[in-house]
Coordinates of C-alpha atoms in Angstrom, one line a residue:
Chain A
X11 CA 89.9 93.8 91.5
X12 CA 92.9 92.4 93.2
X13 CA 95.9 93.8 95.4
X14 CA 98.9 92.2 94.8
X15 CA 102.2 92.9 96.8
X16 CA 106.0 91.8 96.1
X17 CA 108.7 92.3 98.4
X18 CA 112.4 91.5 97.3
X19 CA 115.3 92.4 99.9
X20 CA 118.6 90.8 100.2
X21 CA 121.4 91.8 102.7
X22 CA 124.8 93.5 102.4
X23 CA 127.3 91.8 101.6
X24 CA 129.0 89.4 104.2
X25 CA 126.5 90.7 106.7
X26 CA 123.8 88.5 108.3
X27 CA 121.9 91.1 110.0
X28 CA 119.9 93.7 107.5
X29 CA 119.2 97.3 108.1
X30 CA 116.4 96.8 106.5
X31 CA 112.9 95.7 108.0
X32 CA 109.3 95.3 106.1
X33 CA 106.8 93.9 107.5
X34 CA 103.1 93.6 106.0
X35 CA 100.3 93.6 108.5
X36 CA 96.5 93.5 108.2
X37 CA 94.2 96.4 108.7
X38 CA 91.3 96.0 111.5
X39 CA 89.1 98.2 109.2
X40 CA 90.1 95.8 105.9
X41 CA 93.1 96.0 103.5
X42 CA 96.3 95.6 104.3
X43 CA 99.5 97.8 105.2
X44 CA 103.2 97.0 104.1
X45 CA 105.9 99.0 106.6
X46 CA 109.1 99.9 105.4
X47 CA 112.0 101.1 107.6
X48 CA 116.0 101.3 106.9
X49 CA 118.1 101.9 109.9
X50 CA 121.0 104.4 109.9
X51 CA 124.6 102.5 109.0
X52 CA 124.3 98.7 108.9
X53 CA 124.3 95.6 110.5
X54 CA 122.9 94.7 114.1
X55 CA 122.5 98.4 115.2
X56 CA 120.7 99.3 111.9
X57 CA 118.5 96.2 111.9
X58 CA 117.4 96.8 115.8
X59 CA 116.5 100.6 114.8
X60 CA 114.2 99.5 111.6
X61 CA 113.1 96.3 113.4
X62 CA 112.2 99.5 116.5
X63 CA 110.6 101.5 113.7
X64 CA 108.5 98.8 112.3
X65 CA 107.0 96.6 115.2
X66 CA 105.6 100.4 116.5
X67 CA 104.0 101.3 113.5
X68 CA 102.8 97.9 112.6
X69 CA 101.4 97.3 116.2
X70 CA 100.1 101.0 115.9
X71 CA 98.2 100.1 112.6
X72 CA 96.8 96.9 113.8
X73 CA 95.0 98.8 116.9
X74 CA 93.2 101.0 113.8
X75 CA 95.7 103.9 114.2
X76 CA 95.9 106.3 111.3
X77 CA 98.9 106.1 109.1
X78 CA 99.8 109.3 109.8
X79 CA 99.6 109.0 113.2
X80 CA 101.2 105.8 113.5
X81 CA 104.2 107.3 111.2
X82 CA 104.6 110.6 113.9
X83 CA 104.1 107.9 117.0
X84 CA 107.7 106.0 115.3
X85 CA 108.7 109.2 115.2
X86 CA 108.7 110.3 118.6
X87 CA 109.3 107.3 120.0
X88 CA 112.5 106.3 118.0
X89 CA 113.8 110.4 118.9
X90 CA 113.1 109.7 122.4
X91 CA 114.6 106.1 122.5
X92 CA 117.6 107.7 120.9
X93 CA 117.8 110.7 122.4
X94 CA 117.7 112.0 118.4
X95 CA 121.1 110.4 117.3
X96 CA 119.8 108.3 115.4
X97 CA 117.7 108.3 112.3
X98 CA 115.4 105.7 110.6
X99 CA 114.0 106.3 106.5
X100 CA 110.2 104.5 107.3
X101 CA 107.5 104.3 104.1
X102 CA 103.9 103.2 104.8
X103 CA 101.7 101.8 102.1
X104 CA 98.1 100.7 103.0
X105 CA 95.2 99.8 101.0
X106 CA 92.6 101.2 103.2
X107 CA 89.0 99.6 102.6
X108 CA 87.1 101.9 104.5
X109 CA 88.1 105.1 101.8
X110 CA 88.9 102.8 99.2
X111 CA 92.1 104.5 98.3
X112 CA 95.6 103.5 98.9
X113 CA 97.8 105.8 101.4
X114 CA 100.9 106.2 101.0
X115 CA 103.3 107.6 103.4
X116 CA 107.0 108.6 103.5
X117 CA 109.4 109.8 105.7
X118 CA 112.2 109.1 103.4
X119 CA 114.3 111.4 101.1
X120 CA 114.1 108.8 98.1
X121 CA 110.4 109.1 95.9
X122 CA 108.1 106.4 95.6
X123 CA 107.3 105.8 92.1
X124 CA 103.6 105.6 91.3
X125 CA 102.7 104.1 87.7
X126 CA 99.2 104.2 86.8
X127 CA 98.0 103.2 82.9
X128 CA 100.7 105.4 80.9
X129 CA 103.1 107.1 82.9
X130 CA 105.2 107.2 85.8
X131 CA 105.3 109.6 88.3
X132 CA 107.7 110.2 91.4
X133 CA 106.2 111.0 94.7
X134 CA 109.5 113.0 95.9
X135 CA 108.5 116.0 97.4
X136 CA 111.2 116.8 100.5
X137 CA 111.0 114.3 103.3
X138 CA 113.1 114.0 106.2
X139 CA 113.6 110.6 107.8
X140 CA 112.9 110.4 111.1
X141 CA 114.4 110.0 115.1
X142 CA 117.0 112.8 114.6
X143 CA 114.3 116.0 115.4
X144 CA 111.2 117.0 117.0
X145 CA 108.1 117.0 115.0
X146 CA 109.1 115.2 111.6
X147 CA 106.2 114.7 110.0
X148 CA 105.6 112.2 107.1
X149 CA 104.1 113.2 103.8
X150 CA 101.3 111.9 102.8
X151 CA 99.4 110.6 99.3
X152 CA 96.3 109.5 98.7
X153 CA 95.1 107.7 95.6
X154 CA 92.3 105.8 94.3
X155 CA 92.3 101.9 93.8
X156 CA 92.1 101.9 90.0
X157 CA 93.3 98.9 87.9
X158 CA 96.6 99.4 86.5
X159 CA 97.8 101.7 89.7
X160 CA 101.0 100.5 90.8
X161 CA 103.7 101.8 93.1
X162 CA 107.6 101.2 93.3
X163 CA 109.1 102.2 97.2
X164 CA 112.8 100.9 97.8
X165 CA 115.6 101.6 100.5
X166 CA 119.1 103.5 99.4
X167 CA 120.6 100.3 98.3
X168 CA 118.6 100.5 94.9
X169 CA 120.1 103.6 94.2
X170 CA 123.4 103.9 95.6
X171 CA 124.2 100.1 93.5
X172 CA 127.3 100.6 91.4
X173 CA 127.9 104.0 92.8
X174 CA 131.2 102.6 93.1
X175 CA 131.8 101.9 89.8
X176 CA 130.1 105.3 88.7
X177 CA 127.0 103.3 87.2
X178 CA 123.4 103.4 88.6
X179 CA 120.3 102.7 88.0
X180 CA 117.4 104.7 87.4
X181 CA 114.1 103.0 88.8
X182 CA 112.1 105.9 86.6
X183 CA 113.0 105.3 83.7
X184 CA 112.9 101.4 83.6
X185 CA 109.6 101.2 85.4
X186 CA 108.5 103.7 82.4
X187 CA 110.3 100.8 80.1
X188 CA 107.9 98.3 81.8
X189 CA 105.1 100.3 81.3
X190 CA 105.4 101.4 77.5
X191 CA 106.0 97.8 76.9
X192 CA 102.7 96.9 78.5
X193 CA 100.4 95.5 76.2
X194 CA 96.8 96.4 77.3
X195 CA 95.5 95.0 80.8
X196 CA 98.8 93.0 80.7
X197 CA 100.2 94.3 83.6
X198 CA 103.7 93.1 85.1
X199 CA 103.7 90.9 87.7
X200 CA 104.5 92.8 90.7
X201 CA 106.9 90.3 92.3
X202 CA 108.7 90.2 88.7
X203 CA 109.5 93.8 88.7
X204 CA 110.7 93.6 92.4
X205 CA 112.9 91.0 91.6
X206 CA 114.3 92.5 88.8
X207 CA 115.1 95.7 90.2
X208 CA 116.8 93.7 93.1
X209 CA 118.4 92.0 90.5
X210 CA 119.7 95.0 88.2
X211 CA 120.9 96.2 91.2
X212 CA 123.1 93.0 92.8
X213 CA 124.5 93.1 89.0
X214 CA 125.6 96.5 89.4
X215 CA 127.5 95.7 92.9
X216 CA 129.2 92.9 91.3
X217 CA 126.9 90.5 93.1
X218 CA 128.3 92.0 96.4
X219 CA 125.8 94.4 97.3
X220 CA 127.0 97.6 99.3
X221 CA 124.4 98.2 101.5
X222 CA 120.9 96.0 102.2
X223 CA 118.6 96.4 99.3
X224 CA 114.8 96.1 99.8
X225 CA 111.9 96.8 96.7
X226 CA 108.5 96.8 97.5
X227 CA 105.7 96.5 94.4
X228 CA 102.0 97.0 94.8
X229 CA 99.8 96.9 92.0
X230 CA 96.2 97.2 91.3
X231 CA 94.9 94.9 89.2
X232 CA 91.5 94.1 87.5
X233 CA 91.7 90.4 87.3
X234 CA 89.2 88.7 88.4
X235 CA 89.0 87.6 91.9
X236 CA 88.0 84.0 93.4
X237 CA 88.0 85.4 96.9
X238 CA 90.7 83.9 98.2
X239 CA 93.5 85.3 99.8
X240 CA 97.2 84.4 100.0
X241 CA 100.6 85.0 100.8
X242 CA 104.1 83.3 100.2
X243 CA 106.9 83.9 101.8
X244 CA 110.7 82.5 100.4
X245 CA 113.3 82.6 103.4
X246 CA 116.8 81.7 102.4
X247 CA 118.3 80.0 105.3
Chain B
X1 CA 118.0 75.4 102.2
X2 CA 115.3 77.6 102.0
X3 CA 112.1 78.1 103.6
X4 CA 108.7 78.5 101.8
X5 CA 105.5 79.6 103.6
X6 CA 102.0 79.6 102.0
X7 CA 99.1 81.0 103.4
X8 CA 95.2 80.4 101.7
X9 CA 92.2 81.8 103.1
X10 CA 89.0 82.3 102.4
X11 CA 85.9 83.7 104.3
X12 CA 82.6 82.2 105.2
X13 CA 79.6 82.7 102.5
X14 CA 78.6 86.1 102.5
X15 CA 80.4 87.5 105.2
X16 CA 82.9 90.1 105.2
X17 CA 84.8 89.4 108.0
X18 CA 86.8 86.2 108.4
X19 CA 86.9 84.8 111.8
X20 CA 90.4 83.9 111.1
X21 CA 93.5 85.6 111.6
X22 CA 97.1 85.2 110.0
X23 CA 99.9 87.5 110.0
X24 CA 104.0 86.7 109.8
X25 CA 106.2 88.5 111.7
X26 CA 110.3 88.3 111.3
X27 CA 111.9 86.9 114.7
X28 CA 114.5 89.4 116.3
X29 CA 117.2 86.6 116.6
X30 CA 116.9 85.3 113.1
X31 CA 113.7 83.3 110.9
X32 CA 110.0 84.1 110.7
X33 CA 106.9 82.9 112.8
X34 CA 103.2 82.7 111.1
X35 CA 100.3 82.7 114.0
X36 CA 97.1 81.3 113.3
X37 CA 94.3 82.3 115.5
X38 CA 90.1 81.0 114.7
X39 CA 87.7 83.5 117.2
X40 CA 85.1 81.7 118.7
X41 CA 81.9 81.8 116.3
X42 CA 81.9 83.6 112.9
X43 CA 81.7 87.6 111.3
X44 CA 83.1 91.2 113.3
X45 CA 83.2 89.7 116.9
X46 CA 85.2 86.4 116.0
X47 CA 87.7 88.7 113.8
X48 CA 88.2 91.0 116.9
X49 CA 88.8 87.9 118.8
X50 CA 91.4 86.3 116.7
X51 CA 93.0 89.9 115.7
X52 CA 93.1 90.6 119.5
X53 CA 95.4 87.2 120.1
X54 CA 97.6 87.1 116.5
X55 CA 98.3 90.9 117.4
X56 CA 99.0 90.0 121.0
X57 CA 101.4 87.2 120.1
X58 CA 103.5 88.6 117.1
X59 CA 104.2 91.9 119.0
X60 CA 105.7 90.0 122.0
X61 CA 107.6 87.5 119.1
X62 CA 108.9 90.5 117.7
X63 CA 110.2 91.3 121.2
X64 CA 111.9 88.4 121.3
X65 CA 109.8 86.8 123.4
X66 CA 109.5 82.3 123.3
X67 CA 106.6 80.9 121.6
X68 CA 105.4 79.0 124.6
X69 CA 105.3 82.2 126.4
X70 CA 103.9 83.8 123.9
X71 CA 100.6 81.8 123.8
X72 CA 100.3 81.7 127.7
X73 CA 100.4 85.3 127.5
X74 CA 97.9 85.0 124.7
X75 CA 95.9 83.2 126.6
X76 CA 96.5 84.6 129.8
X77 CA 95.3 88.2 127.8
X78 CA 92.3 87.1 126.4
X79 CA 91.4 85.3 129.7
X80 CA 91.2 88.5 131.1
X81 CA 89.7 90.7 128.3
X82 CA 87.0 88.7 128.0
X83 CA 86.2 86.8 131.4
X84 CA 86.7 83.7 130.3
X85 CA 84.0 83.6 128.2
X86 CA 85.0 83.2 124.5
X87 CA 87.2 81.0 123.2
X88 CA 89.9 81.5 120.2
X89 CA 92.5 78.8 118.6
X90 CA 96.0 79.5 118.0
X91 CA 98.4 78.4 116.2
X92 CA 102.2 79.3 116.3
X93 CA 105.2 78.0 113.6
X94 CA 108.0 79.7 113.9
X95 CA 111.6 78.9 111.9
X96 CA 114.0 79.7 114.9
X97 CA 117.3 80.6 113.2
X98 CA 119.4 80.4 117.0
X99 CA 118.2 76.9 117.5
X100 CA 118.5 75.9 113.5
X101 CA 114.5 73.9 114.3
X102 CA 111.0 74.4 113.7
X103 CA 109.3 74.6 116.6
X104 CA 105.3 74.2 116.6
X105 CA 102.9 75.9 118.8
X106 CA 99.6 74.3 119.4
X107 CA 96.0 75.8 121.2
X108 CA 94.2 74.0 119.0
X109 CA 92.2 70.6 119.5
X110 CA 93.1 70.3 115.4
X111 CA 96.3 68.8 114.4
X112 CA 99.1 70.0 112.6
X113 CA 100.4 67.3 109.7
X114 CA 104.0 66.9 109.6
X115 CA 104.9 65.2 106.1
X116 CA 109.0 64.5 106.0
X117 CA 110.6 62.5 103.8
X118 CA 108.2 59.6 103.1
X119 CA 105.4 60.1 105.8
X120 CA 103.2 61.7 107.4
X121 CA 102.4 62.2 110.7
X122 CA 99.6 64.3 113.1
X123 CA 101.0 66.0 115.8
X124 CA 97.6 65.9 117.3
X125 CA 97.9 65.4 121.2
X126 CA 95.1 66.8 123.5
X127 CA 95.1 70.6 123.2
X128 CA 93.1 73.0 124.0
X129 CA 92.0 76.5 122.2
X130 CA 92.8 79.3 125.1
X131 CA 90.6 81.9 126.9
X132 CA 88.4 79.5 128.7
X133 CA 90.5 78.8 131.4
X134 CA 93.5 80.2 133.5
X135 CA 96.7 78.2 133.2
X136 CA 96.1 76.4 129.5
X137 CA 99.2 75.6 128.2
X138 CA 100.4 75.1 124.8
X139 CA 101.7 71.8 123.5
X140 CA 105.1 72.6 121.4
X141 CA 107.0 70.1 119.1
X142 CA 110.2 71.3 118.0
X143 CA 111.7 69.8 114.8
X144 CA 115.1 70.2 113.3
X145 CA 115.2 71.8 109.8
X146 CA 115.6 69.0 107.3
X147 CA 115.1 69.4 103.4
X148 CA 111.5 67.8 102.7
X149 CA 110.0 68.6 105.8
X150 CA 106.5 69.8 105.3
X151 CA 103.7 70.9 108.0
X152 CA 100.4 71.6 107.1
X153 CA 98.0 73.3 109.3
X154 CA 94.4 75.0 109.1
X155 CA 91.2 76.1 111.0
X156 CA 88.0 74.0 111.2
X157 CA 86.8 74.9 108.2
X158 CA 88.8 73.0 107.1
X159 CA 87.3 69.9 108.1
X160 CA 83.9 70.7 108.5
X161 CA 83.9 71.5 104.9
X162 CA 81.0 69.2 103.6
X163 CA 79.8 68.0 106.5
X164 CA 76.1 68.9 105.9
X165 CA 76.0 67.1 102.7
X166 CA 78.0 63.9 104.5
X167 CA 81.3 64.5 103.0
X168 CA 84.7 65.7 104.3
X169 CA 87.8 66.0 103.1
X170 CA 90.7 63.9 104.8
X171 CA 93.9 65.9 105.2
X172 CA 96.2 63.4 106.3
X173 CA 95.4 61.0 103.0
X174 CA 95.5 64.0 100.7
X175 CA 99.2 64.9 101.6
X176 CA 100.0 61.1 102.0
X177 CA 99.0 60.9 98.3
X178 CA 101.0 64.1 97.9
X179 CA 104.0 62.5 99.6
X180 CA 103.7 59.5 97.5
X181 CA 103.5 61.1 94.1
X182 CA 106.8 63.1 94.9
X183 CA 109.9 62.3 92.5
X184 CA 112.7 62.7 94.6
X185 CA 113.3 66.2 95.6
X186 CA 110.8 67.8 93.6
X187 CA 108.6 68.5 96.5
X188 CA 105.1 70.6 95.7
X189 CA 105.0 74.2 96.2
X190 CA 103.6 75.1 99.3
X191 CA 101.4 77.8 97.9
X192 CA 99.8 74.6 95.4
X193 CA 98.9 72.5 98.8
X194 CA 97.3 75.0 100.2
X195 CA 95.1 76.2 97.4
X196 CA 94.3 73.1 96.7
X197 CA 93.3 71.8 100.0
X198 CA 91.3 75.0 99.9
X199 CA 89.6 74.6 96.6
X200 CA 88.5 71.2 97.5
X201 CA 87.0 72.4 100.5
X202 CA 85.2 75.1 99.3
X203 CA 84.1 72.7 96.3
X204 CA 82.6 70.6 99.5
X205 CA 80.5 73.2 100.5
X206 CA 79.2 73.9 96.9
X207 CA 81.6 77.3 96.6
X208 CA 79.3 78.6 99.3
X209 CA 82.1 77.8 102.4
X210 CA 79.9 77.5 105.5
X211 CA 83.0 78.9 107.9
X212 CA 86.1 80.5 107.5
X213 CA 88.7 78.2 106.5
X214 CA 92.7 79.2 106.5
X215 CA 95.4 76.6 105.4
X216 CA 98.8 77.6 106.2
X217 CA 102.2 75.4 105.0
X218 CA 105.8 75.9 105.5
X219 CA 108.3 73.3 103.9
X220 CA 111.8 73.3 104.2
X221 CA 113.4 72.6 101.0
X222 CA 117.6 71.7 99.6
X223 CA 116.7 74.2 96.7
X224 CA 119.6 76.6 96.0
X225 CA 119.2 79.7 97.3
X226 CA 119.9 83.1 96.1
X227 CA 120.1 84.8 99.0
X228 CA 116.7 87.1 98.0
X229 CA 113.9 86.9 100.9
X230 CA 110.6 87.4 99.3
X231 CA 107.3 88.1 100.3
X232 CA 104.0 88.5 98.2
X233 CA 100.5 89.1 99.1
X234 CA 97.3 88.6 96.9
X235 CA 94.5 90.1 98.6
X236 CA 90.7 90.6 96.8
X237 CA 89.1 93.5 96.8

């Protein structure tokens, strides 16, 4: 089996700083973790709030810190540096080697979207971000690293595109698209659906996106491994 | 412009635990830094050596904190931890967005190839790995951000790739032939240097590498960009 991740994100428009942070870091145990955070407004305050958010979690994770744990550490940490004023969303998505099971955790309002062989599901039960009260604590899911899993977690800007214009686009129903239109063990490239969705979404903002925009894929995959692992990062400069 | 980083890595034979160490962490002022740390021998303790300095180094990048300072602090850190007694590599490339340059950070007796336009050069001065000694200092080359610029760097298993059977592959002739093949502008992905430097290693070594080997490159290419960063990750199970 194989994990693959994708990661698309592209700024508001005619700003140079993004609320948005991910970062991906590896696990001391095995597997990897990928760290979402969105920072409340935009701009340079947003981005040092998610960028805040992130580096604790991720440095949390590194040490062998539960997700959980690390998720309520942000937590605190961002309500005390803030005195609670300010909020963060933060997502956590791990494959976790020692259980064997990949973990996700949110402390976001929007769901993540978990496809597995024919249908997709929303993980949306009620979460509050974090850094505005005491004790916020994430929700967490736990699922088993079967071929054909994939998950689908994104910041606001996904699904507040062409709010303006009264359009939108609904991530359910075209990863559900993607996956009737799967032919068998065919799966999706994961960094094709991020970019699409990015895409889709850019189109409905008129190319001017309203607020920073980040999609993050993870699939499950059976293809068969040569044991070599990578990672490829685009920067636009 | 845009900047493209690959990473390939691949473990010894029969171990689960790579020596090596790679993460990428986003700078706070603007561009990305890879570290590359090899721990001193192979399996768990060498991981915990090289996670302990990558760990230490991007969290203090992610401060904001210079890469020369950075690896002293590495250094200084590990110095400490371990009494002087084990030894790790490190590597640091970083695309500084305030100073519009690459700027490479070396601990490493290895060199790291700099391909531009129609060469390609070792920026292989003296350098040591760190945690041996008090005061080692890193050797830093910064480099302004030119379309075509490549750099290619890896840990020794790399280079010792063959060696019991007499062979070993020579980096520095590989890209040149690289660099000569190039049709204006079309440079080679990243990602296919650096599995293919990889492969031919591990092909060395009869697909039974006898050490960790990572290869990391970063080339700056004119290709139009669209303003998307992305990010994916392929990681065997």
């Amino acid at each position: 089996m194989e994990v693959h991740l994708a990661v698309a994100k592209t700024n508001k428009y005619a700003t140079s700083d993004s609320g948005d942070s991910v970062e991906v870091v590896e696990r001391p145990n095995g597997g990897i973790s990928v760290v979402m955070a969105d920072g409340q407004s935009s701009g340079r305050g947003a981005k040092q709030i998610s960028s805040l958010v992130v580096r604790k979690v991720i440095s949390l994770l590194s040490e062998g810190v539960r997700d959980g744990a690390a998720a309520r550490a942000a937590s605190d940490y961002l309500f005390t540096e803030r005195k609670g004023k300010v909020s963060a969303t933060l997502n956590i998505v791990s494959i976790d080697m020692q259980t064997a099971t990949m973990v996700i955790t949110r402390n976001n309002p929007l769901p993540v979207l978990i496809a597995s062989m024919d249908e997709v599901c929303a993980f949306d039960d009620e979460s509050s971000p974090i850094g505005i009260y005491r004790d916020t604590r994430p929700l967490i899911s736990e699922l088993p690293l079967d071929p054909g899993l994939t998950v689908v977690l994104f910041t606001d800007g996904l699904v507040h595109a062409g709010t303006r214009t009264g359009q939108s686009l609904d991530v359910k129903t075209y990863l559900q698209t993607l996956v009737d239109d799967e032919v068998e063990e065919q799966w999706t490239d994961p960094q094709e659906i991020a970019d699409s969705l990015l895409a889709h979404a850019v189109q409905l903002d008129h190319g001017r996106p309203v607020d920073d925009i980040t999609v993050v894929v993870l699939s499950v995959t059976s293809k068969h491994s040569d044991s070599v692992r990578r990672m490829s990062v685009h920067l636009p400069l």
